[in-house]
Backbone as numpy.savetxt, mean C-alpha at the origin, in Angstrom:
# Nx Ny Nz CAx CAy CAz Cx Cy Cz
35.32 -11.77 25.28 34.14 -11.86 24.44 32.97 -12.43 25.24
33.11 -13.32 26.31 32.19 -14.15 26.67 31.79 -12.90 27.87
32.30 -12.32 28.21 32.56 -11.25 29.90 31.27 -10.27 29.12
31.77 -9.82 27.66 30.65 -8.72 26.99 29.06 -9.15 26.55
29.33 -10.42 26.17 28.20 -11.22 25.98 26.70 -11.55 27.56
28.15 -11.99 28.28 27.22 -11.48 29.46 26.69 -10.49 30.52
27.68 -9.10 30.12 27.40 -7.77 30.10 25.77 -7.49 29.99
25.63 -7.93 28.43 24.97 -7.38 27.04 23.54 -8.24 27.55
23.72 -9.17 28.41 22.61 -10.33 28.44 21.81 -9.54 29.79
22.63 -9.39 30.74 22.65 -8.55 32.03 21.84 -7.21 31.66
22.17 -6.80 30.89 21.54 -5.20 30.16 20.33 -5.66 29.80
20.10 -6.44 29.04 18.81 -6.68 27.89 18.17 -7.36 29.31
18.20 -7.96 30.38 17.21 -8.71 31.51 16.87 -7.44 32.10
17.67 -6.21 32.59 17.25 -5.40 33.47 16.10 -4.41 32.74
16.57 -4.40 31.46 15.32 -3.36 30.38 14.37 -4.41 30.37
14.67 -5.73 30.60 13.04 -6.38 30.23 12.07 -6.18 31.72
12.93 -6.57 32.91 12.29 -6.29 34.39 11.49 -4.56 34.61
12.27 -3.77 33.69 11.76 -2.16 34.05 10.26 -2.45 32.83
10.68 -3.26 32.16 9.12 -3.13 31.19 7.89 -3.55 31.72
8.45 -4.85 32.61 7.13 -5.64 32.96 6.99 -4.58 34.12
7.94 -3.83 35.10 7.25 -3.34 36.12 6.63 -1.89 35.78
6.82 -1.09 34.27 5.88 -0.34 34.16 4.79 -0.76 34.04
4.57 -2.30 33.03 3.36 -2.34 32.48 2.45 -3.12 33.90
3.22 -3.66 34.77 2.60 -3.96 35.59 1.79 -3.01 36.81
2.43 -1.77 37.06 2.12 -1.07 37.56 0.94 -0.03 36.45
0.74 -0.39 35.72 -0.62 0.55 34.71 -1.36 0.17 34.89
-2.57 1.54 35.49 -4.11 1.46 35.74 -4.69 1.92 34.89
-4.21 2.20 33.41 -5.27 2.55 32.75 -6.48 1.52 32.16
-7.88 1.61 31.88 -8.23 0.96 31.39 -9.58 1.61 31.28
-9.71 1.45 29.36 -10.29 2.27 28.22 -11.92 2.05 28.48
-12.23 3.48 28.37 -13.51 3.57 28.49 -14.39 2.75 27.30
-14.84 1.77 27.42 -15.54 0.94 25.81 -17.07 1.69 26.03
-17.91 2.14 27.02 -19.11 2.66 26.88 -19.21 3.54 26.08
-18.52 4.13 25.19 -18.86 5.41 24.74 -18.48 4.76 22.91
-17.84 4.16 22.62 -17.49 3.63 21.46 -18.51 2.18 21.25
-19.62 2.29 22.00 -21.03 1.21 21.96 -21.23 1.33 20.65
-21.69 2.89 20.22 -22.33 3.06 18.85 -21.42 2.60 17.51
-20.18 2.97 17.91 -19.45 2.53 16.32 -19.04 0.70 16.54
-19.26 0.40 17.66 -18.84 -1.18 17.34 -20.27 -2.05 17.25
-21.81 -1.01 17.54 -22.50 -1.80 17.37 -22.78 -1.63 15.32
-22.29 -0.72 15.27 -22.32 -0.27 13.85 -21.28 -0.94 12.82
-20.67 -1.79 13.21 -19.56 -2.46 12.73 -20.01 -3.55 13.09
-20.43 -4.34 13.57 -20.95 -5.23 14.03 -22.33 -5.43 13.03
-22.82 -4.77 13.16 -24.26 -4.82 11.89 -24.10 -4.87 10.18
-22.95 -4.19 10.37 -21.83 -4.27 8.98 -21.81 -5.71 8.78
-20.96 -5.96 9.67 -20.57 -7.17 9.44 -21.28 -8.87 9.06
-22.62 -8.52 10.07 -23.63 -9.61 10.12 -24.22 -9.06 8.84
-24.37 -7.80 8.16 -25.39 -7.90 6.97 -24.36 -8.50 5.67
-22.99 -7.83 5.46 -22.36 -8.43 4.61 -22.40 -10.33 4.92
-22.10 -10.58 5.90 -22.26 -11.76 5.92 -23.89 -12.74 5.21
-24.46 -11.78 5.19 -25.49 -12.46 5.43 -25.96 -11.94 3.43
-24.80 -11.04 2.91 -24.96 -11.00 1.64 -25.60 -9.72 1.22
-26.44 -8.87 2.32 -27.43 -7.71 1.84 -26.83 -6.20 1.55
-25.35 -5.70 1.84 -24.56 -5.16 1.73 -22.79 -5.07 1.92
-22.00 -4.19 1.10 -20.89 -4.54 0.96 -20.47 -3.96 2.17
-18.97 -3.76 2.30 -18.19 -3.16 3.38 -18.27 -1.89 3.43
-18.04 -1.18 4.47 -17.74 0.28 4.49 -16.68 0.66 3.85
-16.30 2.02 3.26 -15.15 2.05 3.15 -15.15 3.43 3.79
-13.55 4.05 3.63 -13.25 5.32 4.18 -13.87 6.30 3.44
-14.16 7.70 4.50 -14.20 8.40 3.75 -13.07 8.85 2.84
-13.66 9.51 1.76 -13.19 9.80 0.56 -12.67 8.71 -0.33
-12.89 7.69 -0.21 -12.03 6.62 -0.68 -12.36 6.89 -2.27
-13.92 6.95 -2.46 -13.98 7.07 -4.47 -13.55 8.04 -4.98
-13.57 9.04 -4.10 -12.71 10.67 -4.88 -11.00 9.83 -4.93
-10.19 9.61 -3.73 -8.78 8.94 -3.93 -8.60 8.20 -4.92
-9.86 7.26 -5.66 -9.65 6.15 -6.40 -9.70 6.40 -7.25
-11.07 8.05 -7.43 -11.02 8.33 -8.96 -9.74 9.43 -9.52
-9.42 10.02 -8.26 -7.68 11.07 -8.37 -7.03 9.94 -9.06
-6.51 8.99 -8.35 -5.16 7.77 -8.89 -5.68 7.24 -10.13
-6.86 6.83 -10.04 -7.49 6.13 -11.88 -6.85 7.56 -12.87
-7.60 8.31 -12.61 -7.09 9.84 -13.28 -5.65 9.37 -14.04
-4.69 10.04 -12.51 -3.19 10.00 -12.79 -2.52 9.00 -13.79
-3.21 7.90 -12.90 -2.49 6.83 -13.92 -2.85 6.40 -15.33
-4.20 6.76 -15.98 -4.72 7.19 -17.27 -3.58 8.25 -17.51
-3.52 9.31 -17.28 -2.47 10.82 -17.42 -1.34 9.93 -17.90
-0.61 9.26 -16.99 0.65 9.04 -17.35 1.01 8.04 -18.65
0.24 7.08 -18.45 -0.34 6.55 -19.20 0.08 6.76 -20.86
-0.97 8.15 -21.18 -0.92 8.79 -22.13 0.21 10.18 -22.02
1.24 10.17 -21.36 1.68 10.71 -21.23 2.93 9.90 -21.77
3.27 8.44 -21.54 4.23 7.68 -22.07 3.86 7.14 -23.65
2.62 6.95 -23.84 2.45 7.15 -25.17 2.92 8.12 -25.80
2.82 9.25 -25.86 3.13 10.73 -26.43 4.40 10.35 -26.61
5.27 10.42 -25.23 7.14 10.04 -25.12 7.27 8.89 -26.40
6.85 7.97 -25.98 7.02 6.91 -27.41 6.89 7.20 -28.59
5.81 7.82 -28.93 5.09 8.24 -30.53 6.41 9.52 -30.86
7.33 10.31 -29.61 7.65 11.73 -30.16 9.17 11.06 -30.63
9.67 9.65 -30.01 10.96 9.02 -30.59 10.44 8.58 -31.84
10.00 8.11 -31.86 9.24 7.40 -33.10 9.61 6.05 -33.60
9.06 5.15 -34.17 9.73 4.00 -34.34 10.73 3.62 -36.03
11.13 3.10 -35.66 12.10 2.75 -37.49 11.37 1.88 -37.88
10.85 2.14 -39.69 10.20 0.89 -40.17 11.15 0.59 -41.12
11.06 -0.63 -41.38 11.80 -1.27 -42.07 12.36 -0.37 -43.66
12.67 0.00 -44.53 13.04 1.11 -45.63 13.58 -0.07 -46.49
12.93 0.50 -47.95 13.35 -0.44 -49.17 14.25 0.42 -49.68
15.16 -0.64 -50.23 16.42 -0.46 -51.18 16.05 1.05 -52.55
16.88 1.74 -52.45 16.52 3.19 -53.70 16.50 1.85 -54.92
15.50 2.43 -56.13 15.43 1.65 -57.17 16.57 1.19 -58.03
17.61 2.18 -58.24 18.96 1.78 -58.49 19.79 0.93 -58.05
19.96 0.78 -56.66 20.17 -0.54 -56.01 19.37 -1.75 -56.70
18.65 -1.57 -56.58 17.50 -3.09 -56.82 17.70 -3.16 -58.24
18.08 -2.64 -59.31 18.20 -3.06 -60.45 20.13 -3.60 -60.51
20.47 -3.37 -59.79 22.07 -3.41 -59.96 22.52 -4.87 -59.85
21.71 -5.39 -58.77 21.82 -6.44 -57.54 21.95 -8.02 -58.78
21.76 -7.88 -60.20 21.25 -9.09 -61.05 22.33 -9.91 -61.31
């Protein structure tokens, strides 16, 4: 048990050494000049909400998605009403008048 344990320990050090020497050997590094405009634009976002004069961005389409799901879930909604109203509920039922005179 102890022989597999340090097998298993031996394995997991050599996958960690091949990680650091890919990541150590990587020259990539991301062009930020060209993404100026959307972070200065996020950035202006940010200082005006802060500053109270507008809200956040959101995604596109986000009010069409919000008004689809408001939709649906109104739909279903009234769709479980219907299911409820078509079982119907039991109201309470009075005794036939013959009963009720018998009962003295």
């Amino acid at each position: 048990v102890a022989e597999r344990e340090r097998q298993e320990s031996r394995v997991e050090e050599v996958q960690r050494e091949k990680g650091r020497a890919e990541v150590q050997g990587c020259t990539f590094r991301p062009d930020t000049a060209k993404s100026g405009r959307s972070f200065q634009r996020v950035h202006q976002l940010d200082s005006a909400s802060a500053a109270g004069l507008s809200a956040a961005p959101v995604p596109r389409g986000f009010h069409e998605t919000r008004q689809r799901l408001r939709t649906a879930g109104e739909n279903q909604r009234i769709q479980r009403l219907n299911q409820e109203d078509r079982l119907g509920r039991l109201a309470p039922q009075e005794p036939p008048a013959s009963a009720r005179g018998s009962s003295r």
